[in-house]
RNA sequence: GCGCCCGUGGCUCAAUGGAUAGAGCAUUGGACUUCUAAUCCGAGGGUUGCAGGUUCGAAUCCUGCCGGGCGCGCCA
């Protein structure tokens, strides 16, 4: 809002100067003591106009000073233009934000889809899956707040050889429990969870499949294992506050003929050829990557093939854009998928792939690696149980997705204030408490005398609150949810300092108290809204 | 070997090419007869992996090294 104002002003001056080029100038909060906001427009212009930046800045100052919204406009350093807003304008902005407590929410108008937490349902979710689930969910919440109608979807890889292996592994465990000496397949799933599952299987279905292996038995064990894992996974996610609008099965793309359809389309375009008994897609025609197999010499479809079909299905469902969140190990899958989308004639910006790095786990001072197949991991369930939903979610959201994060289990278990989530929640609880005191003392919020908010801290808070929509917009562009946590921590920090320095509720000074309550209300709205976007609770008291 | 990601105080992380590189934790000195001390105020702690380059200006962009991660399957 304040940024918008200055942006408009600068644009107006640019127009007046007769600048026709697009200038991508920036508006930012300058370091302490340089004013409310600042722009670098003069630097960018100096390149075009071949003039000294300070000289250009001077003509900006002359123009901006004419506008009543600014109290002070100054040139600083090599050519920064710094402005201070008038307190009456700041009051207007604050009033506007209070009149619409969720002013940062935009009406939903564009249909998009997020696909995340898609995984082989071959084991309980690990801490690593947790990062993706929370990250994806938080992105969905943020996109929803900024004008997108978002569908959350999870894709289940139930058609491949991994799921067959899972069924076989369960069957082996079943037999082992019943006394047969059979070993797990070499690359089978070794985790104890399959032993538990086998035990339950025996209770439900008895011993009649002992030493019996045929296609019917295989299908039975496979389905049993798959459904059990799925219940387990969705239960875990549900506990974490992550819920999906739709679950999509890979196998359905084969059953309903989408795969054959899409394959036919690609073949018609001459982009498929046969070699060594397999059918290949000409990825190399679209990018610097090798051609990939669509149909194996055995006749079965590769993951690549079904994934193309799946994304064709998404396109046909009418989404303007789809976002896939993948772990870093899927990086190699990007060029071929992009190539396939191009081959099918979908718009270049239809498929958007967001890659995030892995989670390393630190336990008892040591970094541990996780492997589902070997059964060595800390499950997401265990993590949530010991750390709590709020801390788990906050922690996953607070890292740049591009960085490898280290999750220190022992630290997280401490439930101490070493976790910044408490810092933000406490600010919210404090404000709630202020309002409790205010109503006890009969002091009420008052938006008529907000010009009394004149301290640096108060101006700062108004500025920060008004920046919230822009923070969310920046996340829509670069997916860095940590911008939200950083922002909330900033806002909380400024508020805590303010709280310690000034008394909000003072029955002897009703006017100032009323104005300060108005400010607190606006901070509280943002803290509450921001925590909600993170899926973290905003406690009334702590 | 090739491709992508990362490298910032002791630790975990910030910083849309901008001004004096910021927080939290840890260390340390202060502040509760006053709206919640899960807080605040102060101190110490940095050659932003290394070396060049681009420009008014570089943690950020380019090149080359060094170190870590992930790919490079008729796995998913």
Short mmCIF file of N, CA and C in Angstrom, two decimals, chain A residues 304-416:
data_model
loop_
_atom_site.label_atom_id
_atom_site.label_comp_id
_atom_site.label_asym_id
_atom_site.label_seq_id
_atom_site.Cartn_x
_atom_site.Cartn_y
_atom_site.Cartn_z
N UNK A 304 7.72 -42.24 -16.77
CA UNK A 304 7.70 -41.08 -17.66
C UNK A 304 6.42 -41.08 -18.49
N UNK A 305 6.10 -42.23 -19.04
CA UNK A 305 4.89 -42.34 -19.88
C UNK A 305 3.63 -42.00 -19.10
N UNK A 306 3.47 -42.63 -17.95
CA UNK A 306 2.25 -42.36 -17.20
C UNK A 306 2.21 -40.93 -16.68
N UNK A 307 3.38 -40.37 -16.43
CA UNK A 307 3.41 -38.99 -15.95
C UNK A 307 2.99 -38.01 -17.05
N UNK A 308 3.35 -38.32 -18.28
CA UNK A 308 2.90 -37.47 -19.39
C UNK A 308 1.38 -37.56 -19.49
N UNK A 309 0.87 -38.78 -19.37
CA UNK A 309 -0.58 -38.97 -19.43
C UNK A 309 -1.26 -38.21 -18.29
N UNK A 310 -0.67 -38.31 -17.12
CA UNK A 310 -1.22 -37.63 -15.95
C UNK A 310 -1.30 -36.12 -16.18
N UNK A 311 -0.24 -35.57 -16.72
CA UNK A 311 -0.23 -34.12 -16.93
C UNK A 311 -1.14 -33.70 -18.07
N UNK A 312 -1.36 -34.61 -19.00
CA UNK A 312 -2.35 -34.32 -20.05
C UNK A 312 -3.73 -34.25 -19.41
N UNK A 313 -3.97 -35.17 -18.51
CA UNK A 313 -5.23 -35.17 -17.78
C UNK A 313 -5.41 -33.86 -17.01
N UNK A 314 -4.33 -33.40 -16.38
CA UNK A 314 -4.42 -32.12 -15.64
C UNK A 314 -4.80 -30.98 -16.59
N UNK A 315 -4.16 -30.98 -17.74
CA UNK A 315 -4.43 -29.91 -18.71
C UNK A 315 -5.90 -29.94 -19.13
N UNK A 316 -6.38 -31.15 -19.35
CA UNK A 316 -7.77 -31.28 -19.80
C UNK A 316 -8.75 -30.90 -18.70
N UNK A 317 -8.30 -30.93 -17.46
CA UNK A 317 -9.19 -30.52 -16.37
C UNK A 317 -9.31 -29.00 -16.30
N UNK A 318 -8.54 -28.28 -17.12
CA UNK A 318 -8.77 -26.85 -17.25
C UNK A 318 -7.95 -25.94 -16.35
N UNK A 319 -6.93 -26.44 -15.70
CA UNK A 319 -6.10 -25.55 -14.89
C UNK A 319 -5.29 -24.61 -15.77
N UNK A 320 -5.20 -23.37 -15.34
CA UNK A 320 -4.41 -22.40 -16.08
C UNK A 320 -2.92 -22.73 -15.92
N UNK A 321 -2.57 -23.09 -14.70
CA UNK A 321 -1.20 -23.50 -14.41
C UNK A 321 -1.24 -24.65 -13.43
N UNK A 322 -0.26 -25.52 -13.53
CA UNK A 322 -0.11 -26.52 -12.48
C UNK A 322 1.30 -26.42 -11.92
N UNK A 323 1.40 -26.66 -10.61
CA UNK A 323 2.69 -26.61 -9.92
C UNK A 323 2.98 -27.99 -9.37
N UNK A 324 4.14 -28.51 -9.68
CA UNK A 324 4.57 -29.79 -9.12
C UNK A 324 5.71 -29.52 -8.16
N UNK A 325 5.61 -30.06 -6.98
CA UNK A 325 6.72 -29.92 -6.04
C UNK A 325 7.46 -31.25 -5.96
N UNK A 326 8.71 -31.21 -6.31
CA UNK A 326 9.51 -32.43 -6.32
C UNK A 326 10.76 -32.27 -5.46
N UNK A 327 11.24 -33.37 -4.95
CA UNK A 327 12.51 -33.38 -4.24
C UNK A 327 13.66 -33.29 -5.23
N UNK A 328 14.81 -32.94 -4.72
CA UNK A 328 15.97 -32.70 -5.58
C UNK A 328 16.34 -33.92 -6.43
N UNK A 329 15.95 -35.10 -5.96
CA UNK A 329 16.31 -36.30 -6.72
C UNK A 329 15.53 -36.41 -8.03
N UNK A 330 14.53 -35.60 -8.21
CA UNK A 330 13.74 -35.64 -9.45
C UNK A 330 14.16 -34.58 -10.47
N UNK A 331 15.24 -33.91 -10.16
CA UNK A 331 15.70 -32.83 -11.04
C UNK A 331 15.83 -33.30 -12.49
N UNK A 332 16.36 -34.50 -12.65
CA UNK A 332 16.60 -35.02 -13.98
C UNK A 332 15.34 -35.26 -14.79
N UNK A 333 14.22 -35.28 -14.10
CA UNK A 333 12.94 -35.55 -14.75
C UNK A 333 12.38 -34.29 -15.43
N UNK A 334 12.91 -33.14 -15.07
CA UNK A 334 12.35 -31.87 -15.55
C UNK A 334 12.43 -31.68 -17.07
N UNK A 335 13.65 -31.79 -17.65
CA UNK A 335 13.75 -31.50 -19.09
C UNK A 335 12.84 -32.38 -19.94
N UNK A 336 12.74 -33.66 -19.60
CA UNK A 336 11.91 -34.54 -20.42
C UNK A 336 10.44 -34.21 -20.29
N UNK A 337 10.01 -33.83 -19.07
CA UNK A 337 8.60 -33.47 -18.90
C UNK A 337 8.27 -32.18 -19.64
N UNK A 338 9.20 -31.23 -19.57
CA UNK A 338 9.00 -29.98 -20.30
C UNK A 338 8.92 -30.27 -21.79
N UNK A 339 9.78 -31.18 -22.24
CA UNK A 339 9.79 -31.55 -23.66
C UNK A 339 8.45 -32.16 -24.06
N UNK A 340 7.94 -33.03 -23.21
CA UNK A 340 6.66 -33.69 -23.51
C UNK A 340 5.52 -32.68 -23.57
N UNK A 341 5.55 -31.71 -22.64
CA UNK A 341 4.50 -30.69 -22.63
C UNK A 341 4.53 -29.88 -23.92
N UNK A 342 5.73 -29.61 -24.36
CA UNK A 342 5.90 -28.84 -25.59
C UNK A 342 5.38 -29.67 -26.77
N UNK A 343 5.74 -30.94 -26.78
CA UNK A 343 5.33 -31.83 -27.87
C UNK A 343 3.81 -31.90 -27.98
N UNK A 344 3.14 -31.82 -26.83
CA UNK A 344 1.68 -31.92 -26.84
C UNK A 344 1.02 -30.57 -27.05
N UNK A 345 1.83 -29.54 -27.17
CA UNK A 345 1.30 -28.22 -27.48
C UNK A 345 0.73 -27.45 -26.31
N UNK A 346 1.11 -27.81 -25.08
CA UNK A 346 0.63 -27.05 -23.93
C UNK A 346 1.47 -25.78 -23.80
N UNK A 347 0.88 -24.73 -23.23
CA UNK A 347 1.64 -23.47 -23.07
C UNK A 347 2.90 -23.68 -22.24
N UNK A 348 3.92 -22.90 -22.53
CA UNK A 348 5.20 -23.03 -21.83
C UNK A 348 5.09 -22.86 -20.33
N UNK A 349 4.15 -22.02 -19.89
CA UNK A 349 4.08 -21.77 -18.45
C UNK A 349 3.01 -22.63 -17.77
N UNK A 350 2.53 -23.64 -18.49
CA UNK A 350 1.51 -24.51 -17.88
C UNK A 350 2.10 -25.33 -16.72
N UNK A 351 3.17 -26.03 -17.02
CA UNK A 351 3.78 -26.87 -15.98
C UNK A 351 4.92 -26.13 -15.29
N UNK A 352 4.77 -25.95 -13.99
CA UNK A 352 5.80 -25.28 -13.20
C UNK A 352 6.33 -26.25 -12.15
N UNK A 353 7.62 -26.45 -12.16
CA UNK A 353 8.19 -27.43 -11.26
C UNK A 353 9.01 -26.73 -10.18
N UNK A 354 8.70 -27.05 -8.96
CA UNK A 354 9.40 -26.44 -7.83
C UNK A 354 10.24 -27.54 -7.17
N UNK A 355 11.52 -27.32 -7.14
CA UNK A 355 12.42 -28.30 -6.55
C UNK A 355 12.82 -27.84 -5.15
N UNK A 356 12.83 -28.77 -4.23
CA UNK A 356 13.35 -28.40 -2.91
C UNK A 356 14.42 -29.40 -2.52
N UNK A 357 15.34 -28.96 -1.70
CA UNK A 357 16.44 -29.82 -1.28
C UNK A 357 16.02 -30.73 -0.13
N UNK A 358 16.90 -31.62 0.21
CA UNK A 358 16.60 -32.63 1.21
C UNK A 358 16.69 -32.12 2.64
N UNK A 359 16.20 -32.95 3.52
CA UNK A 359 16.30 -32.67 4.95
C UNK A 359 17.33 -33.63 5.53
N UNK A 360 18.27 -33.09 6.23
CA UNK A 360 19.16 -33.96 6.99
C UNK A 360 18.72 -33.92 8.44
N UNK A 361 18.88 -35.04 9.07
CA UNK A 361 18.41 -35.17 10.42
C UNK A 361 19.60 -35.25 11.36
N UNK A 362 19.52 -34.50 12.44
CA UNK A 362 20.59 -34.56 13.41
C UNK A 362 20.04 -35.14 14.70
N UNK A 363 20.65 -36.22 15.15
CA UNK A 363 20.17 -36.84 16.37
C UNK A 363 21.37 -37.20 17.22
N UNK A 364 21.30 -36.87 18.49
CA UNK A 364 22.42 -37.10 19.40
C UNK A 364 23.71 -36.57 18.80
N UNK A 365 23.59 -35.39 18.21
CA UNK A 365 24.77 -34.73 17.69
C UNK A 365 25.30 -35.29 16.39
N UNK A 366 24.61 -36.28 15.82
CA UNK A 366 25.11 -36.87 14.59
C UNK A 366 24.12 -36.74 13.46
N UNK A 367 24.63 -36.49 12.26
CA UNK A 367 23.77 -36.38 11.10
C UNK A 367 23.44 -37.80 10.61
N UNK A 368 22.13 -38.08 10.50
CA UNK A 368 21.73 -39.41 10.04
C UNK A 368 21.06 -39.33 8.68
N UNK A 369 21.34 -40.31 7.85
CA UNK A 369 20.74 -40.35 6.53
C UNK A 369 19.51 -41.24 6.59
N UNK A 370 18.54 -40.89 5.77
CA UNK A 370 17.31 -41.65 5.80
C UNK A 370 17.13 -42.49 4.55
N UNK A 371 16.65 -43.68 4.72
CA UNK A 371 16.37 -44.53 3.59
C UNK A 371 15.12 -45.35 3.87
N UNK A 372 14.11 -45.19 3.03
CA UNK A 372 12.87 -45.92 3.25
C UNK A 372 13.11 -47.41 3.06
N UNK A 373 13.88 -47.74 2.04
CA UNK A 373 14.06 -49.14 1.72
C UNK A 373 14.75 -49.90 2.85
N UNK A 374 15.76 -49.27 3.42
CA UNK A 374 16.47 -49.94 4.50
C UNK A 374 15.74 -49.82 5.83
N UNK A 375 14.69 -49.03 5.84
CA UNK A 375 13.92 -48.89 7.06
C UNK A 375 14.60 -48.02 8.09
N UNK A 376 15.56 -47.23 7.63
CA UNK A 376 16.24 -46.34 8.57
C UNK A 376 15.71 -44.92 8.40
N UNK A 377 14.84 -44.53 9.28
CA UNK A 377 14.36 -43.16 9.20
C UNK A 377 13.67 -42.79 10.49
N UNK A 378 13.46 -41.51 10.63
CA UNK A 378 12.58 -41.06 11.69
C UNK A 378 11.29 -40.72 10.99
N UNK A 379 10.20 -41.29 11.44
CA UNK A 379 8.95 -41.02 10.75
C UNK A 379 8.44 -39.63 11.10
N UNK A 380 7.63 -39.14 10.19
CA UNK A 380 7.00 -37.84 10.38
C UNK A 380 6.10 -37.88 11.61
N UNK A 381 5.45 -39.01 11.80
CA UNK A 381 4.60 -39.20 12.98
C UNK A 381 5.35 -38.94 14.28
N UNK A 382 6.52 -39.59 14.38
CA UNK A 382 7.31 -39.44 15.60
C UNK A 382 7.71 -37.98 15.80
N UNK A 383 8.07 -37.35 14.70
CA UNK A 383 8.49 -35.95 14.79
C UNK A 383 7.36 -35.07 15.30
N UNK A 384 6.18 -35.21 14.68
CA UNK A 384 5.05 -34.38 15.05
C UNK A 384 4.66 -34.63 16.51
N UNK A 385 4.74 -35.89 16.89
CA UNK A 385 4.37 -36.23 18.26
C UNK A 385 5.29 -35.57 19.28
N UNK A 386 6.59 -35.56 18.98
CA UNK A 386 7.51 -35.02 19.97
C UNK A 386 7.67 -33.50 19.87
N UNK A 387 7.45 -32.95 18.72
CA UNK A 387 7.69 -31.52 18.55
C UNK A 387 6.40 -30.72 18.54
N UNK A 388 5.33 -31.33 18.11
CA UNK A 388 4.07 -30.61 18.00
C UNK A 388 3.85 -30.08 16.59
N UNK A 389 2.59 -29.91 16.24
CA UNK A 389 2.25 -29.48 14.88
C UNK A 389 2.80 -28.09 14.58
N UNK A 390 2.60 -27.16 15.49
CA UNK A 390 2.99 -25.78 15.23
C UNK A 390 4.48 -25.66 14.93
N UNK A 391 5.29 -26.24 15.81
CA UNK A 391 6.73 -26.12 15.64
C UNK A 391 7.19 -26.86 14.37
N UNK A 392 6.62 -28.02 14.13
CA UNK A 392 7.00 -28.78 12.94
C UNK A 392 6.72 -27.99 11.68
N UNK A 393 5.53 -27.45 11.60
CA UNK A 393 5.15 -26.70 10.39
C UNK A 393 6.00 -25.45 10.25
N UNK A 394 6.14 -24.73 11.34
CA UNK A 394 6.91 -23.49 11.27
C UNK A 394 8.33 -23.78 10.81
N UNK A 395 8.89 -24.82 11.37
CA UNK A 395 10.28 -25.17 11.06
C UNK A 395 10.46 -25.50 9.58
N UNK A 396 9.55 -26.29 9.05
CA UNK A 396 9.67 -26.65 7.64
C UNK A 396 9.46 -25.46 6.72
N UNK A 397 8.62 -24.53 7.13
CA UNK A 397 8.32 -23.39 6.27
C UNK A 397 9.43 -22.35 6.32
N UNK A 398 10.26 -22.38 7.35
CA UNK A 398 11.19 -21.27 7.56
C UNK A 398 12.51 -21.39 6.80
N UNK A 399 12.64 -22.42 5.97
CA UNK A 399 13.88 -22.55 5.20
C UNK A 399 13.65 -22.27 3.73
N UNK A 400 14.58 -21.61 3.13
CA UNK A 400 14.61 -21.47 1.69
C UNK A 400 14.60 -22.88 1.09
N UNK A 401 13.62 -23.19 0.22
CA UNK A 401 13.52 -24.55 -0.30
C UNK A 401 14.78 -25.02 -1.03
N UNK A 402 15.57 -24.07 -1.50
CA UNK A 402 16.79 -24.44 -2.22
C UNK A 402 17.92 -24.90 -1.29
N UNK A 403 17.78 -24.68 -0.01
CA UNK A 403 18.89 -25.04 0.87
C UNK A 403 18.63 -26.37 1.57
N UNK A 404 19.69 -27.06 1.83
CA UNK A 404 19.59 -28.31 2.56
C UNK A 404 19.35 -27.94 4.01
N UNK A 405 18.27 -28.40 4.56
CA UNK A 405 18.05 -28.02 5.95
C UNK A 405 18.44 -29.14 6.91
N UNK A 406 18.85 -28.70 8.06
CA UNK A 406 19.26 -29.65 9.08
C UNK A 406 18.22 -29.61 10.18
N UNK A 407 17.57 -30.73 10.39
CA UNK A 407 16.56 -30.79 11.44
C UNK A 407 17.16 -31.46 12.66
N UNK A 408 17.38 -30.65 13.66
CA UNK A 408 17.98 -31.16 14.88
C UNK A 408 16.88 -31.67 15.81
N UNK A 409 16.73 -32.99 15.82
CA UNK A 409 15.65 -33.62 16.58
C UNK A 409 15.71 -33.29 18.06
N UNK A 410 16.88 -33.35 18.62
CA UNK A 410 17.00 -33.13 20.06
C UNK A 410 16.64 -31.70 20.43
N UNK A 411 17.05 -30.79 19.56
CA UNK A 411 16.72 -29.38 19.78
C UNK A 411 15.21 -29.18 19.69
N UNK A 412 14.63 -29.77 18.66
CA UNK A 412 13.19 -29.61 18.44
C UNK A 412 12.39 -30.19 19.60
N UNK A 413 12.90 -31.25 20.19
CA UNK A 413 12.19 -31.90 21.29
C UNK A 413 12.17 -31.05 22.54
N UNK A 414 13.10 -30.13 22.64
CA UNK A 414 13.21 -29.34 23.87
C UNK A 414 12.00 -28.45 24.14
N UNK A 415 11.25 -28.15 23.09
CA UNK A 415 10.09 -27.28 23.24
C UNK A 415 10.45 -26.00 23.96
N UNK A 416 11.65 -25.53 23.75
CA UNK A 416 12.09 -24.32 24.43
C UNK A 416 11.91 -23.14 23.48
#
